Tab-separated table of C-alpha atoms in Angstrom:
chain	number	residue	atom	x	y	z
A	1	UNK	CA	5.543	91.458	151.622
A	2	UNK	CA	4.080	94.244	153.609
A	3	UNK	CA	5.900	92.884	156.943
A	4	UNK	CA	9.245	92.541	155.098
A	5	UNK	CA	8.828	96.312	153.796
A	6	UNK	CA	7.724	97.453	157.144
A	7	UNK	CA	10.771	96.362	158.707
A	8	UNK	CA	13.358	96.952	155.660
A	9	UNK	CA	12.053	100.890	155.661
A	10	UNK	CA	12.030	101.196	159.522
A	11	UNK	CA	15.527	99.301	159.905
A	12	UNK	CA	16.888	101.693	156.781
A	13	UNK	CA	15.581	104.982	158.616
A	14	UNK	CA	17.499	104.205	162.412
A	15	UNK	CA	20.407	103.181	160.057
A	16	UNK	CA	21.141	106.363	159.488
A	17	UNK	CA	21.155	107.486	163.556
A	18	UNK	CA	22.938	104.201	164.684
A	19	UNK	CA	25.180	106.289	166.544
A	20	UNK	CA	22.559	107.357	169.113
A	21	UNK	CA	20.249	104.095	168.559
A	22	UNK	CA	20.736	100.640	171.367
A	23	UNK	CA	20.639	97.579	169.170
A	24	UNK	CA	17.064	96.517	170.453
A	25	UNK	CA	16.226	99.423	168.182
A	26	UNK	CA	17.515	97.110	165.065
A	27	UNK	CA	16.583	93.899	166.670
A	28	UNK	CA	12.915	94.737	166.015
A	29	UNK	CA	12.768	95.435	161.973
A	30	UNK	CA	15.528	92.674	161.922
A	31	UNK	CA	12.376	90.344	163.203
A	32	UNK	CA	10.151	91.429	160.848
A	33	UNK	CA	12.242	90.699	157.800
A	34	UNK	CA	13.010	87.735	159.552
A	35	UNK	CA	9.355	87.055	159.917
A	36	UNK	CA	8.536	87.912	156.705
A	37	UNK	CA	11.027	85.563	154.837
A	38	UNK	CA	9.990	82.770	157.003
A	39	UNK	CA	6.158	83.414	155.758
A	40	UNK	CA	7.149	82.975	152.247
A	41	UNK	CA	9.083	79.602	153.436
A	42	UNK	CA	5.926	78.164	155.566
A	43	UNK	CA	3.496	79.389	152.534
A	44	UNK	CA	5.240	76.119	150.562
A	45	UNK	CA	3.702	73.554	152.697
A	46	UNK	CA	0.011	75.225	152.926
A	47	UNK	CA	-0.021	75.187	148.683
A	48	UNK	CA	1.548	72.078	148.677
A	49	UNK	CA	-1.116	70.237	150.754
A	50	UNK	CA	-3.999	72.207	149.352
A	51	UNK	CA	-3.068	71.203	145.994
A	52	UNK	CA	-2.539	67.560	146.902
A	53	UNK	CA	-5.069	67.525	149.857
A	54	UNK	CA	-2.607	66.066	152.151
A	55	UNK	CA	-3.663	66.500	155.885
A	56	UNK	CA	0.129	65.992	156.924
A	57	UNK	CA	1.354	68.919	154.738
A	58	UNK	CA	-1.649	71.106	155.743
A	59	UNK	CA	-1.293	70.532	159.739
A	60	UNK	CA	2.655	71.004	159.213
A	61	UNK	CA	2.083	74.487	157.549
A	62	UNK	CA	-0.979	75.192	160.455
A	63	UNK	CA	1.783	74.433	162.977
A	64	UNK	CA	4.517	76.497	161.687
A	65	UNK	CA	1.895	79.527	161.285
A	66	UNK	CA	1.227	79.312	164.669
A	67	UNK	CA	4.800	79.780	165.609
A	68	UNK	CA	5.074	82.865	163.280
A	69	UNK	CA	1.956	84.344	164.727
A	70	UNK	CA	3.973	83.803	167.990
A	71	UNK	CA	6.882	85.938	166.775
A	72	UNK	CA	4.858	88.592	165.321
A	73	UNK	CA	2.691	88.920	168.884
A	74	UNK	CA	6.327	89.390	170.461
A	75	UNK	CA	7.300	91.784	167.826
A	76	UNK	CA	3.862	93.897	168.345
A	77	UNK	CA	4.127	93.686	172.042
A	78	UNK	CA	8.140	94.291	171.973
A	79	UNK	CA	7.902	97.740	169.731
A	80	UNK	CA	4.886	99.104	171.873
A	81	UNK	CA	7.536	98.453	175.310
A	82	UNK	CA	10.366	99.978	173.254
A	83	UNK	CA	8.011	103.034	172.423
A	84	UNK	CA	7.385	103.838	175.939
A	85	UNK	CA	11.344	103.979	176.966
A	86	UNK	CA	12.476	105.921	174.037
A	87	UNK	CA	12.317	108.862	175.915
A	88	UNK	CA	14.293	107.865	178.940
A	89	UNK	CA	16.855	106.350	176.705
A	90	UNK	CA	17.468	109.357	174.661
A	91	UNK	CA	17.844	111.204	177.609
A	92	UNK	CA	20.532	109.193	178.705
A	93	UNK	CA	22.157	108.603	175.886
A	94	UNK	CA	22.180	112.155	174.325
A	95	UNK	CA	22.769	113.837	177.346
A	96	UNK	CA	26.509	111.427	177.492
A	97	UNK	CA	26.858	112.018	173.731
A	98	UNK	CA	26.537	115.843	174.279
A	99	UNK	CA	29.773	116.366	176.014
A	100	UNK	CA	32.163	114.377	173.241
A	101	UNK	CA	30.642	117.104	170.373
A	102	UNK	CA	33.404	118.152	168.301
A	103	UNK	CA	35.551	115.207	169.214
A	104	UNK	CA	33.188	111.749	167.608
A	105	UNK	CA	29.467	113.165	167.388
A	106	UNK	CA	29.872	116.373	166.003
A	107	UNK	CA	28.584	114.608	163.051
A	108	UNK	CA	25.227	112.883	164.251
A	109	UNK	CA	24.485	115.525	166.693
A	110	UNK	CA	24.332	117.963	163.614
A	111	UNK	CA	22.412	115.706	161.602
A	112	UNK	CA	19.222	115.143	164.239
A	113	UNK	CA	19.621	118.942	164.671
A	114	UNK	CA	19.500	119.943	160.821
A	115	UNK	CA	16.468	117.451	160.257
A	116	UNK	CA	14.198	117.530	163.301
A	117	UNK	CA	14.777	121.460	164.310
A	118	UNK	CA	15.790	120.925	167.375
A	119	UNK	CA	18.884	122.133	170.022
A	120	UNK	CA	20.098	120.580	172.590
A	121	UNK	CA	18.673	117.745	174.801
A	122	UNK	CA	15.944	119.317	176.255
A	123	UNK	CA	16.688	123.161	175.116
A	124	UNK	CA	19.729	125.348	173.694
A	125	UNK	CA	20.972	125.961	177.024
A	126	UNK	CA	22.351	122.475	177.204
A	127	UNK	CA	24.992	123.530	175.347
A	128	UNK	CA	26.673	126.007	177.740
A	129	UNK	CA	28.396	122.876	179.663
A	130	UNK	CA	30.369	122.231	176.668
A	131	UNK	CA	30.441	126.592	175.291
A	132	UNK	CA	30.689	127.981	178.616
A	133	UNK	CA	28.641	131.047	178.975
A	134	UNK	CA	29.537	132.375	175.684
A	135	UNK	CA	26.203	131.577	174.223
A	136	UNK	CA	28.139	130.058	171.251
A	137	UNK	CA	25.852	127.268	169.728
A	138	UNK	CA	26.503	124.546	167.009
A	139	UNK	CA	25.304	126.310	163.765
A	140	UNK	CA	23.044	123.124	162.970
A	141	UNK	CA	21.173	124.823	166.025
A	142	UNK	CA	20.121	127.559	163.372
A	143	UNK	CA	17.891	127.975	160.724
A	144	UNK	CA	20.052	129.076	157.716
A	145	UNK	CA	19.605	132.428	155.973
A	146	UNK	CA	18.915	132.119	152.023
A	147	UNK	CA	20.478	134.999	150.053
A	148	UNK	CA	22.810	135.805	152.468
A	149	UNK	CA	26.441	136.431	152.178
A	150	UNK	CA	28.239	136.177	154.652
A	151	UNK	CA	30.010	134.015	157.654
A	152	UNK	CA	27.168	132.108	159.816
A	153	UNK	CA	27.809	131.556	163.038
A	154	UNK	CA	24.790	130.141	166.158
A	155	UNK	CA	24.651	132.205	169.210
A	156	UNK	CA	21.700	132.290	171.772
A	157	UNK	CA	22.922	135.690	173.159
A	158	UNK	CA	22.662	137.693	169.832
A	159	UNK	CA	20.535	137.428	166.584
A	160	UNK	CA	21.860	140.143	164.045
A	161	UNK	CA	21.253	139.450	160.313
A	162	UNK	CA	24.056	140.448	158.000
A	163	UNK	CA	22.948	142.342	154.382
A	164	UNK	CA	23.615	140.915	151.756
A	165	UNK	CA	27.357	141.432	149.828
A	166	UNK	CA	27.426	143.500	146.431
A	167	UNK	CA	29.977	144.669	143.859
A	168	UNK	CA	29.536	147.931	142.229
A	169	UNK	CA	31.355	149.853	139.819
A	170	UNK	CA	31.924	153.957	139.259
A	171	UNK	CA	32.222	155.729	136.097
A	172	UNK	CA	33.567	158.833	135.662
A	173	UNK	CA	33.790	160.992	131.867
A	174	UNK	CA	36.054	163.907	132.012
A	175	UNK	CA	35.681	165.716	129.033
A	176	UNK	CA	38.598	168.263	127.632
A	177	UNK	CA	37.768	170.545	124.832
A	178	UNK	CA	40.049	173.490	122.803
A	179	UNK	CA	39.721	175.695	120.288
A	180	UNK	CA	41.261	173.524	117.537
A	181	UNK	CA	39.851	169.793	118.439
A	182	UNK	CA	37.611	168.511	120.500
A	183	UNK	CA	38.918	165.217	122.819
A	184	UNK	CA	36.801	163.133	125.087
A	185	UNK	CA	38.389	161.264	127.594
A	186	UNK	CA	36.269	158.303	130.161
A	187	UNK	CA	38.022	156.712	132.589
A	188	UNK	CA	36.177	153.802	134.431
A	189	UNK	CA	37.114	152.646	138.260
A	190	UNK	CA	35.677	150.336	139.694
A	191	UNK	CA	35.836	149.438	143.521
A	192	UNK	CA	36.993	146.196	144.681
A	193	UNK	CA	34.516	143.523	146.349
A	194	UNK	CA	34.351	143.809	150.209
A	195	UNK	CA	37.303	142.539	151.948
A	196	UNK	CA	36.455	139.030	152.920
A	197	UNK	CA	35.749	138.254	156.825
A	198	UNK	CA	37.699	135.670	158.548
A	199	UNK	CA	34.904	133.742	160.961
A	200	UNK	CA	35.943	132.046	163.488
A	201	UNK	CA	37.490	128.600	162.454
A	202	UNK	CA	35.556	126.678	165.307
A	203	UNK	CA	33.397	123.432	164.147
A	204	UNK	CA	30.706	123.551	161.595
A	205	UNK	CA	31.545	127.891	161.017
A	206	UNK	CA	32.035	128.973	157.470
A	207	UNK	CA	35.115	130.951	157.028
A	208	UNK	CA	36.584	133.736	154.517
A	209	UNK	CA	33.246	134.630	153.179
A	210	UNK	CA	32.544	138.112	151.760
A	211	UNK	CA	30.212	140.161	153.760
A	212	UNK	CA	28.805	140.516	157.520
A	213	UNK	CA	28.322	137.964	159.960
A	214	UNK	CA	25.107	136.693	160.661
A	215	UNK	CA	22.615	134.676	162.951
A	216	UNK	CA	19.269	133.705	163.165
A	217	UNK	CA	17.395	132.945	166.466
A	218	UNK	CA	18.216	129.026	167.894
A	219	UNK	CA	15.418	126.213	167.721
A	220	UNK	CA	13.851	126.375	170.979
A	221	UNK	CA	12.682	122.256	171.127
A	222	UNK	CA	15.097	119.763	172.561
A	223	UNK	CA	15.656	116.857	170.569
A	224	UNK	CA	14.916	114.643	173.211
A	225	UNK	CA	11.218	115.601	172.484
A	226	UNK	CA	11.588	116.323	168.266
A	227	UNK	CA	13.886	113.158	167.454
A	228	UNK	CA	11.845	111.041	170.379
A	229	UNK	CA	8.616	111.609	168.681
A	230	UNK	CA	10.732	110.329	165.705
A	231	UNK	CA	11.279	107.071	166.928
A	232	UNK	CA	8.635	106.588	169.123
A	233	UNK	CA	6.480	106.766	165.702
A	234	UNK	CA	8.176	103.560	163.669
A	235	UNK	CA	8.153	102.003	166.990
A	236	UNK	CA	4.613	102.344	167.012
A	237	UNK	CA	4.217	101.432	163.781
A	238	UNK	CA	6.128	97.883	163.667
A	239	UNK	CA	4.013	97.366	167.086
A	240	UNK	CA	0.904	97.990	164.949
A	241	UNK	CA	1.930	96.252	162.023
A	242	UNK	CA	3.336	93.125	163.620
A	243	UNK	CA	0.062	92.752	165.747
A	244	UNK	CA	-2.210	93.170	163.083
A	245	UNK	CA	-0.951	90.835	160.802
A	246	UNK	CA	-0.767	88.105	163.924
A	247	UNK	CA	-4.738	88.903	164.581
A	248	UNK	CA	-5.250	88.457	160.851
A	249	UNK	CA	-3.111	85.541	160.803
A	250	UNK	CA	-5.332	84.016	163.484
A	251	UNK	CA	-8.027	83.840	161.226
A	252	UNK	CA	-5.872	81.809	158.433
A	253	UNK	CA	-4.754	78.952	161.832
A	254	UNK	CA	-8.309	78.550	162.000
A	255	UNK	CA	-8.799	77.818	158.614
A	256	UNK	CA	-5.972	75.896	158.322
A	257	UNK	CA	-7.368	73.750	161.204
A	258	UNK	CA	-10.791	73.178	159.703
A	259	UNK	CA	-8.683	72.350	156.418
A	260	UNK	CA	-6.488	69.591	158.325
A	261	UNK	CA	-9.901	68.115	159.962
A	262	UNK	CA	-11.472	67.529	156.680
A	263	UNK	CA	-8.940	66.340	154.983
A	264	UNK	CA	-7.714	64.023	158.161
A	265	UNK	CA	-11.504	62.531	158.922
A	266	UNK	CA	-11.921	61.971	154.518
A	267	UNK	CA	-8.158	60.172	154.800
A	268	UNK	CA	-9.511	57.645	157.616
A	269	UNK	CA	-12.738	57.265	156.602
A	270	UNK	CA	-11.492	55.692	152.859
């Protein structure tokens, strides 16, 4: 169970990045499930001949565990060699993927941004080979501004921070007396809200929001070193899990082993 969950969470989490993952990134936790299910499969033969204390059963399931344990020393081995070219890879990859933002990526670009903090591959000024030298940035480059009102917009040139937008209202009482009656007359004006602001209309800008424009200061990692360290970790840690289930599953061959031995020398002896 704890292999098949391994894999299952670590395969579900690079789902979600496929766009900027290789396939030897899904081959791995597609292993381990593999692995897992055939565990669950091979465990029928070792109750079987325990139960019945037949040798054949016993050295059938001994053989098959030693082919898992295989697999799972190839998994362990294979994530730890994946971990150490993650970092080369996503230097590669994002640095192609950078140039079609706005156009197929906008989307997964903004997402790695948003969640891991980051801008650009190795810092914001990657982006002035697709913004030019206008310092324009994706806004998922950002860190958003609560209780602000206002259009958003990313630039590394400028970081002003817009006030927030209120509505207020005037009263004024005129009051008109004469000698024969006395007359009180309030008239109430109110102002109208602030005239809504047009932002730009680029990708990712918010548009015909009331109040100033604003911007906070850009992420300063790259995501080739936040969303690296990412998948370097579950890389890592289906490397550790596979290889320490295959040394604990050594212990179970040997067992097994003994198990057949008895069992075989008992059979022939009778």
């Amino acid at each position: 169970m704890i292999i098949i969950g391994v894999g299952a969470a670590v395969k579900t989490i690079y789902t979600q990045y496929a766009d900027f993952l290789d396939t030897q990134y899904f081959s791995l936790p597609n292993m381990l499930i593999a692995t897992g299910a055939l565990i669950f499969l091979v465990s029928f033969f070792g109750c079987c001949g325990a139960i019945k204390e037949n040798w054949i059963l016993l050295a059938i399931f001994t053989f098959l565990l030693c082919i898992i344990c295989l697999f799972e020393f190839a998994s362990g081995i294979a994530g730890y060699v994946l971990r150490s070219q993650t970092a080369a890879y996503l230097d590669t990859r994002l640095r192609a993927d950078l140039s079609t933002y706005n156009e197929s990526t906008h989307a997964i670009w903004d997402l790695i941004q948003s969640n891991f903090e980051c801008c650009g591959v190795d810092s914001y000024a990657d982006w002035s080979q697709y913004f030019g030298e206008s310092g324009e940035l994706p806004v998922s480059c950002c860190p958003s501004v609560s209780g602000v009102v206002g259009a958003f917009y990313c630039n590394s040139a400028s970081t002003t921070t817009g006030t927030p937008s209120t509505s207020y209202s005037t009263t004024t009482t005129t009051t008109t007396q004469n000698t024969t009656s006395s007359e009180t007359t309030t008239s109430i004006s109110s102002s109208p809200d602030p005239t809504p602001i047009s932002a730009r209309s680029d990708q990712n800008q918010l548009v015909n929001l009331a109040g100033s424009e604003s911007t906070t200061a850009p992420y300063t990692e790259g995501c080739k070193s936040a969303f690296g360290a990412y998948i370097k970790q579950h890389a890592y840690q289906i490397g550790g899990c596979a290889l320490g289930l295959a040394i604990l599953q050594l212990a179970g061959i040997g067992f097994s082993f003994y198990l057949v031995r008895q069992l075989k020398n008992g059979y022939f002896s009778t």
